[in-house]
Coordinates of C-alpha atoms in Angstrom, one line a residue:
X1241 CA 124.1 299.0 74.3
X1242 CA 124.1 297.2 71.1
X1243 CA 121.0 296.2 69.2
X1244 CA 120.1 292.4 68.8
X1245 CA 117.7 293.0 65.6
X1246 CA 120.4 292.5 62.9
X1247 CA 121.3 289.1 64.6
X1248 CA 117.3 288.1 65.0
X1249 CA 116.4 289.2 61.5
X1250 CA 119.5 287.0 59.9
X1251 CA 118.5 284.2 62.5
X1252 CA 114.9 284.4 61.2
X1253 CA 116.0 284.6 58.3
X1254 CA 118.0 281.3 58.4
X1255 CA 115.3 279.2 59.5
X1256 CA 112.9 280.1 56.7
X1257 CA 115.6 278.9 54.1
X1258 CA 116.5 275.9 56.5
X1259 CA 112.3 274.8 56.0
X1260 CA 112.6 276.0 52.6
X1261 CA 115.4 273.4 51.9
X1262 CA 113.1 270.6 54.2
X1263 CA 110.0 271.2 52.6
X1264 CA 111.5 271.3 49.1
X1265 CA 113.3 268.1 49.5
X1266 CA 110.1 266.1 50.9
X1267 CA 108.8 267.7 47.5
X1268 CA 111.3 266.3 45.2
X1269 CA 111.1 263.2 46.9
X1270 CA 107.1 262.9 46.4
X1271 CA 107.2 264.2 42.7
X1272 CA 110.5 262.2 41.6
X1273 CA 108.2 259.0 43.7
X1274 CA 105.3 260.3 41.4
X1275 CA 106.8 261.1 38.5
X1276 CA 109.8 258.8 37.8
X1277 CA 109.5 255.6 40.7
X1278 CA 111.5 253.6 38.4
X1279 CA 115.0 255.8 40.0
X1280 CA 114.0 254.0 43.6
X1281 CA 113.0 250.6 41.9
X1282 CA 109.2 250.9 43.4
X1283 CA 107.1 251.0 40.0
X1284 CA 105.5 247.8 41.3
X1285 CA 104.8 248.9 44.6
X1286 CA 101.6 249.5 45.8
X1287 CA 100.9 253.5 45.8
X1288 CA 103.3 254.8 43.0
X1289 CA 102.5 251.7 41.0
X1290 CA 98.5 253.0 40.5
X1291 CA 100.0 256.6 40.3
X1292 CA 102.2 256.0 37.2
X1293 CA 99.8 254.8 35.4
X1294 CA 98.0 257.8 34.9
X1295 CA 101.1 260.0 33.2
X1296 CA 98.5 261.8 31.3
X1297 CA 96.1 262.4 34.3
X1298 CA 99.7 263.3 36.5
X1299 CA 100.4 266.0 34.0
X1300 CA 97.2 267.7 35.1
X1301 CA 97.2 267.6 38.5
X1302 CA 100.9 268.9 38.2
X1303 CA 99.8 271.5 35.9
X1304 CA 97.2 272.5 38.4
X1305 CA 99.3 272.2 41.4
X1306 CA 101.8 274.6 39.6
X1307 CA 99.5 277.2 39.6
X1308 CA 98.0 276.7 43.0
X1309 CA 101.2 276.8 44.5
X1310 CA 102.3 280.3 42.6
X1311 CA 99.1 282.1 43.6
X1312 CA 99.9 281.0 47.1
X1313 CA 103.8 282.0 47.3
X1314 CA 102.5 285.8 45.9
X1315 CA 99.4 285.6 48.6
X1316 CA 101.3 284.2 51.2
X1317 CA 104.3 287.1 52.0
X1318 CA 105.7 285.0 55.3
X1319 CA 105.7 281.3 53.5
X1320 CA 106.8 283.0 49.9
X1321 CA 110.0 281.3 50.1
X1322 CA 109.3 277.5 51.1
X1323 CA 106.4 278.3 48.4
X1324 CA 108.6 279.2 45.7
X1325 CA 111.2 276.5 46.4
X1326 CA 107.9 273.9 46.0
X1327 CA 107.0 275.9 43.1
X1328 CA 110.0 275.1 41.1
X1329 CA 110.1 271.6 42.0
X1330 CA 106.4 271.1 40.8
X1331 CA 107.4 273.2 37.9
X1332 CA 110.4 270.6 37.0
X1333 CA 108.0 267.9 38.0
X1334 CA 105.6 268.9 35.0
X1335 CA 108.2 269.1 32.5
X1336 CA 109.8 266.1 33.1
X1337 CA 106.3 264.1 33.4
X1338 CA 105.5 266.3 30.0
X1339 CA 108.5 265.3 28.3
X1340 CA 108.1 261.6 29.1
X1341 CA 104.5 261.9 27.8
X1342 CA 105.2 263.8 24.4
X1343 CA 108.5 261.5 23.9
X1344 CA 106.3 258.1 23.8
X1345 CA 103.7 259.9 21.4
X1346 CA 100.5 260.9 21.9
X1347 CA 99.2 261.3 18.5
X1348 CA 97.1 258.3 17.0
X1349 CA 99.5 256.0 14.7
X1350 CA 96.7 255.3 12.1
X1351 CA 97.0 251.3 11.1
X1352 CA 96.0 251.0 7.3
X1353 CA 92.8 249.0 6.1
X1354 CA 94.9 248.4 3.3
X1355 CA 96.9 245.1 2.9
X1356 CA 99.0 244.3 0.1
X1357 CA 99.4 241.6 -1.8
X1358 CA 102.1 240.1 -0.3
X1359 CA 101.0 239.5 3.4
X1360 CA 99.9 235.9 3.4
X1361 CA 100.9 234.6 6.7
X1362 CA 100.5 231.1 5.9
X1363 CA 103.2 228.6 4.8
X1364 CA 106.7 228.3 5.6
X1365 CA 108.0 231.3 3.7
X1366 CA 107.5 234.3 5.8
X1367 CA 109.7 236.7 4.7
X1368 CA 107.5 239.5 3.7
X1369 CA 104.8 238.4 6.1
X1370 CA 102.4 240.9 7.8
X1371 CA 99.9 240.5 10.3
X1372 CA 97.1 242.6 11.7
X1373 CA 96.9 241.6 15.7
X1374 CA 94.2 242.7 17.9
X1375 CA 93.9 243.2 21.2
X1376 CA 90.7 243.5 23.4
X1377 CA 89.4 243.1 27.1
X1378 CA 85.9 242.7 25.7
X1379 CA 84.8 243.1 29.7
X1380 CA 82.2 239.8 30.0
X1381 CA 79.7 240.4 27.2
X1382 CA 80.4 244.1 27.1
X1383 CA 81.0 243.9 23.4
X1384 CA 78.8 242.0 21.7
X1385 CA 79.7 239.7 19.2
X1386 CA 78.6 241.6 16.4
X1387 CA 81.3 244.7 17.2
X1388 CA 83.9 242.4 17.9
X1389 CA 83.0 240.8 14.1
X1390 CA 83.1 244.4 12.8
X1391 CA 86.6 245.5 14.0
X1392 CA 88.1 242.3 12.6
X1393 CA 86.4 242.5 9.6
X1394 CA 87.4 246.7 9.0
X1395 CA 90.8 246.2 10.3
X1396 CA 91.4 242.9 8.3
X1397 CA 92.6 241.3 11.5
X1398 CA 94.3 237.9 11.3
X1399 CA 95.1 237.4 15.7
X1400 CA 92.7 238.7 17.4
X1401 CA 93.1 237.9 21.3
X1402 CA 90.2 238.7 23.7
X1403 CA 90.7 238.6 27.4
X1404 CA 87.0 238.3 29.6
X1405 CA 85.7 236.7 25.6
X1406 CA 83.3 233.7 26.2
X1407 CA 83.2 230.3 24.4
X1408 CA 79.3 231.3 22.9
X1409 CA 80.8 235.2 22.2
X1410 CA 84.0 233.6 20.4
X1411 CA 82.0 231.1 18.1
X1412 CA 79.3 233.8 17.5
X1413 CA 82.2 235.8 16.6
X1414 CA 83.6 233.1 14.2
X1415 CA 80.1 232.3 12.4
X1416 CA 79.6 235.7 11.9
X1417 CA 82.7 236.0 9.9
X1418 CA 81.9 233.2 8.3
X1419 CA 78.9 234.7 6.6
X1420 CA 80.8 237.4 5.5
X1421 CA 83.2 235.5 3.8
X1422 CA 86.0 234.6 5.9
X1423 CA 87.0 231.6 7.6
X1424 CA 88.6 232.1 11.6
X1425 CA 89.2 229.6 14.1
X1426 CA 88.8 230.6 17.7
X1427 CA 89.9 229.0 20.8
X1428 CA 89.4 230.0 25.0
X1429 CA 91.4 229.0 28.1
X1430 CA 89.9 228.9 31.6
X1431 CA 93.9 229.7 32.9
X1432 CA 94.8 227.6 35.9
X1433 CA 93.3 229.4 38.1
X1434 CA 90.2 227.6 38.9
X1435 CA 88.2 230.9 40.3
X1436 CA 85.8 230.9 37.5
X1437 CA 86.8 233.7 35.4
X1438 CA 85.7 234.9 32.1
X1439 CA 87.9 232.8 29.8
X1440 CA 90.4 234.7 27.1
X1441 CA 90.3 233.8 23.6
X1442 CA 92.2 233.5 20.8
X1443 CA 90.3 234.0 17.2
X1444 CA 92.5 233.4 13.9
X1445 CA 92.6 233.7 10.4
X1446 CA 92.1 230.4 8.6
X1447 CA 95.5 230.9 6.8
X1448 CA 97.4 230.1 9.6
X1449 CA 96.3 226.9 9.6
X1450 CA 95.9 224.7 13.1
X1451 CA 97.3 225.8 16.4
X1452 CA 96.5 224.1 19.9
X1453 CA 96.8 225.3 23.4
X1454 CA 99.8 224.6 25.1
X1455 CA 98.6 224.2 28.7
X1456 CA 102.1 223.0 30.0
X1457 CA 102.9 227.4 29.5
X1458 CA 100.8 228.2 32.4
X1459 CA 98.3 231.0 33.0
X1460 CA 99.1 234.4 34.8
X1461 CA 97.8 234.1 38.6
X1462 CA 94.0 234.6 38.8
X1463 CA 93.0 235.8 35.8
X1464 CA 93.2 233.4 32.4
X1465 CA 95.9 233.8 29.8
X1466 CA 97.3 231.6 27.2
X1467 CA 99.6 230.3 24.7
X1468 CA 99.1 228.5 21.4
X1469 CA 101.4 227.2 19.2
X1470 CA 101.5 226.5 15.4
X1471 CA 103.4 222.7 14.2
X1472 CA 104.8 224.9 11.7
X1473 CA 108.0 226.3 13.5
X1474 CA 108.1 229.7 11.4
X1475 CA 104.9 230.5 12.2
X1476 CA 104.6 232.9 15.3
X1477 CA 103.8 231.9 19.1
X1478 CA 100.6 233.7 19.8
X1479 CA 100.2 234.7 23.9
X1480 CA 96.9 236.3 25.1
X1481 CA 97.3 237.8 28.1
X1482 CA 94.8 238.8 30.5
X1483 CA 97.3 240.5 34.1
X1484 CA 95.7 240.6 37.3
X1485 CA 94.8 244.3 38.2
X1486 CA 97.4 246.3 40.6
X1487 CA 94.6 246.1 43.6
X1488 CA 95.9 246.3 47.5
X1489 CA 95.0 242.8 47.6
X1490 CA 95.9 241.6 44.4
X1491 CA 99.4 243.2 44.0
X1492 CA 101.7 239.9 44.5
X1493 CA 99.0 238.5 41.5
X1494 CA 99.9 241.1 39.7
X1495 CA 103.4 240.9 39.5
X1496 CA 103.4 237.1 39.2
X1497 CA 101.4 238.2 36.3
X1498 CA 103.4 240.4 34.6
X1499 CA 106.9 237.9 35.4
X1500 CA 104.8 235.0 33.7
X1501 CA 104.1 237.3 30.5
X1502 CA 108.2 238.3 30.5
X1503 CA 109.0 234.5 30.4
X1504 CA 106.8 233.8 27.8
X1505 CA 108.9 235.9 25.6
X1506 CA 111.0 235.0 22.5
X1507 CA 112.3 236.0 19.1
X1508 CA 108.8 234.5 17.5
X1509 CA 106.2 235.7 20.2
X1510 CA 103.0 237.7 19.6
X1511 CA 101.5 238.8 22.4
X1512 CA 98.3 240.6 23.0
X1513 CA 95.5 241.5 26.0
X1514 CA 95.0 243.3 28.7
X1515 CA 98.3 243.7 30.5
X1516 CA 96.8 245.9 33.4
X1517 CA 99.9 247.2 33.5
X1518 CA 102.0 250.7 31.2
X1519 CA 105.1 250.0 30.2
X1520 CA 106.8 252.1 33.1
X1521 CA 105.6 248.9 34.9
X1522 CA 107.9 246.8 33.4
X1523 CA 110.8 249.5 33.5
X1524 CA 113.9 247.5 35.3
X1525 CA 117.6 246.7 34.8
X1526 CA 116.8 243.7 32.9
X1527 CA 114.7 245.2 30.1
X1528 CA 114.8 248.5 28.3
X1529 CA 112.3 250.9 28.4
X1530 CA 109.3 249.6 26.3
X1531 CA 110.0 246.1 26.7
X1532 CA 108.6 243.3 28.9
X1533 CA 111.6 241.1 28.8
X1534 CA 112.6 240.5 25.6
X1535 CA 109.0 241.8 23.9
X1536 CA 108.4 245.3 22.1
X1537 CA 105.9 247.5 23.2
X1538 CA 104.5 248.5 19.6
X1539 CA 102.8 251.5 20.9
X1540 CA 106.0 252.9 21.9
X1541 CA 107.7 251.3 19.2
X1542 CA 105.6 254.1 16.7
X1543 CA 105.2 256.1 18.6
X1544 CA 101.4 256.3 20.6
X1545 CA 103.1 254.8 23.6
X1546 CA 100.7 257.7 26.2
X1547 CA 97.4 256.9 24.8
X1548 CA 95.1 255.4 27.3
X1549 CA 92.6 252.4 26.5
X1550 CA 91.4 252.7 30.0
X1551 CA 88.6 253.3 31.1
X1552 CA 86.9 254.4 27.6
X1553 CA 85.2 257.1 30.4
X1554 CA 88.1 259.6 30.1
X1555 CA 89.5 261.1 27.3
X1556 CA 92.8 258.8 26.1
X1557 CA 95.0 261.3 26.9
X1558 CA 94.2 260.9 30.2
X1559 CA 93.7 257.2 30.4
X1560 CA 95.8 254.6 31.2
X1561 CA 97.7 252.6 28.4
X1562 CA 96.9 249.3 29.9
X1563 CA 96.4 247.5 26.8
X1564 CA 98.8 246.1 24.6
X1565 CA 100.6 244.3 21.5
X1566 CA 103.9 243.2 21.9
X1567 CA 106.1 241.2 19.3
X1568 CA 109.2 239.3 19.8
X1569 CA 112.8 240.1 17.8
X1570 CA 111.5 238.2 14.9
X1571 CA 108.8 240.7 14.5
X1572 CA 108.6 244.5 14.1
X1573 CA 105.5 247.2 14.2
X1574 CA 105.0 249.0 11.2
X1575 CA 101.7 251.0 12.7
X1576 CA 99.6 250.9 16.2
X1577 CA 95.9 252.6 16.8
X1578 CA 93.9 253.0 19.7
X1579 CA 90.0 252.6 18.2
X1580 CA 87.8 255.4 20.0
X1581 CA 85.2 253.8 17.7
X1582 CA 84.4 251.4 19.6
X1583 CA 83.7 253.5 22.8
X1584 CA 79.9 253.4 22.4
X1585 CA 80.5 248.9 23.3
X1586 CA 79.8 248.2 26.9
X1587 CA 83.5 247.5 27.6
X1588 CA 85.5 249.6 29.5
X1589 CA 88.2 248.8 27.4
X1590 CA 89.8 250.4 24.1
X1591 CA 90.8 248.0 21.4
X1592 CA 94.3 248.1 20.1
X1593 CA 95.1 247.1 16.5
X1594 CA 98.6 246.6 15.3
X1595 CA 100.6 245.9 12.1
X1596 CA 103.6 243.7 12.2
X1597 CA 105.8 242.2 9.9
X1598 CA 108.6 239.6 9.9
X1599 CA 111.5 241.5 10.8
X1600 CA 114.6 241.7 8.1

């Protein structure tokens, strides 16, 4: 009478590729979800939206999950081969996440204290204009007015916008300048939102002369942002943003938020806060990667596109590039830093500082 064990070993053998296949294509599903959600159109959706914004902190956890998963497949003799079909998925996972990480730049684009002669932004003539633009969720008092004083003043900043930035902080801010020599302006908006937040403000350079609110742009949902404009035409639109966080019960907010910043866009936009949002957020058919509609990321434009500015609690590299400055076609960036400095203020925020210059 014939055996049965050749048929019952190729059987058995069968089903463990059949789960191997399974459990490897849940896995590619999770880590593409995790890794790339912009190929299913769900980088605003609540779950892979808070993931993505951690590429840094996802290239760890892969990292770790690679070797995890090996140690098992050579400990585990009956699961080895849905082990080692995971395995190579996590293992393509971390490279791609890696690859996407190195390719925006993670090394610090230095912007120079040094301005030459022929970056006065003021007038009508603006063809070799520069400007210095800051950026800073200065969290509700968290930085005092004295370090806020001290990174405009080291980085010769001319824009400096200032989400969570109080009336008394922003004239503080400006009087201090004052009696070190040099004249600002400063300005706040409440938003539209009539919830009481900490206002957003906008502190200039005296040599670009008057701008006023315009309150018929709007505010992002919740949270107070703003645009001002110059009477003089060639001067640029200044936008300080301030984006509702991605929270369960905040993410329609959030993504009204983020639309509202997109239409403020044009060729002579500056734009500068705390977008609570990376730019894999904005990632969509309309836009190219690095761009929220027709605006330029400069961190990815140099280069420093994976450094984190949130929370100043983790290493950058880890963090979540949350904050940025983004100029319109008339402008391009010539150099972009995240300040560590300023780690020891109470924010839990990382100013940005970018150079831009009228685009030829």
């Amino acid at each position: 009478m014939p055996s049965d064990r050749p048929v019952t070993g190729r059987s058995s053998q069968r089903s463990r590729w059949i789960i191997a296949v399974a459990v490897g294509a849940v896995a590619a599903l999770l880590v593409a979800l995790a890794v790339e959600p912009r190929l299913f159109n769900v980088q605003q959706v609540l779950g892979t939206a808070q993931m993505i914004s951690f590429r840094g902190a996802l290239a760890l956890v892969l990292g770790v999950l690679v070797l995890l998963t090996g140690g098992l497949s050579l400990a585990a003799k009956k699961l080895r081969t849905p082990l080692l079909v995971v395995l190579m998925v996590l293992l393509a996972g971390s490279i791609w996440n890696l690859s996407v990480v190195l390719d925006r730049g993670a090394a610090v684009a230095s912007a120079s204290d040094q301005r030459d002669g022929g970056g006065d932004v003021g007038g009508t003539d603006l063809g070799d204009a520069h400007l210095t633009v800051l950026g800073w969720n200065t969290q509700g008092g968290g930085a005092s007015a004295a370090q806020i004083a001290g990174v405009i003043l080291d980085h010769g900043v001319d824009a400096a916008m200032l989400p969570e930035t109080t009336p008394e902080t922003a004239s503080e801010v400006a009087t201090l300048l004052a009696e070190a020599g040099h004249e600002y302006s400063w300005d706040v908006t409440d938003g539209d939102t009539g919830r009481g937040s900490t206002p957003t403000a906008l502190i200039l350079g005296a040599e670009l002369g008057e701008y006023h609110h315009d309150s018929e742009a709007g505010s992002t949902p919740r949270l107070p942002s703003g645009v001002w404009r110059s009477e003089d035409a060639s001067l640029p639109v200044f936008v300080a943003v301030h984006a509702a966080p991605p929270l369960p019960e905040m993410m329609g907010e959030w993504r009204g938020g983020l639309g509202w910043a997109a239409q403020q866009c044009g060729p002579n936009v500056v734009m500068a806060g705390d977008f609570n949002s990376t730019i894999d957020h904005w990632a969509d058919d309309a836009a190219p990667q690095g761009q929220l509609g027709s605006c330029e990321d400069s961190a990815a434009a140099v280069g420093s596109g994976a450094i984190g500015t949130w929370p100043t609690g983790v290493p950058k590299i880890v963090g979540a590039p949350i904050d940025h400055v983004l100029t319109g076609a008339r402008w391009e960036t010539t150099s972009f830093e995240v300040l560590a400095d300023e780690d020891a203020a109470r924010s839990d925020h990382r100013p940005v500082v970018a150079e831009i210059i009228r685009a030829q």
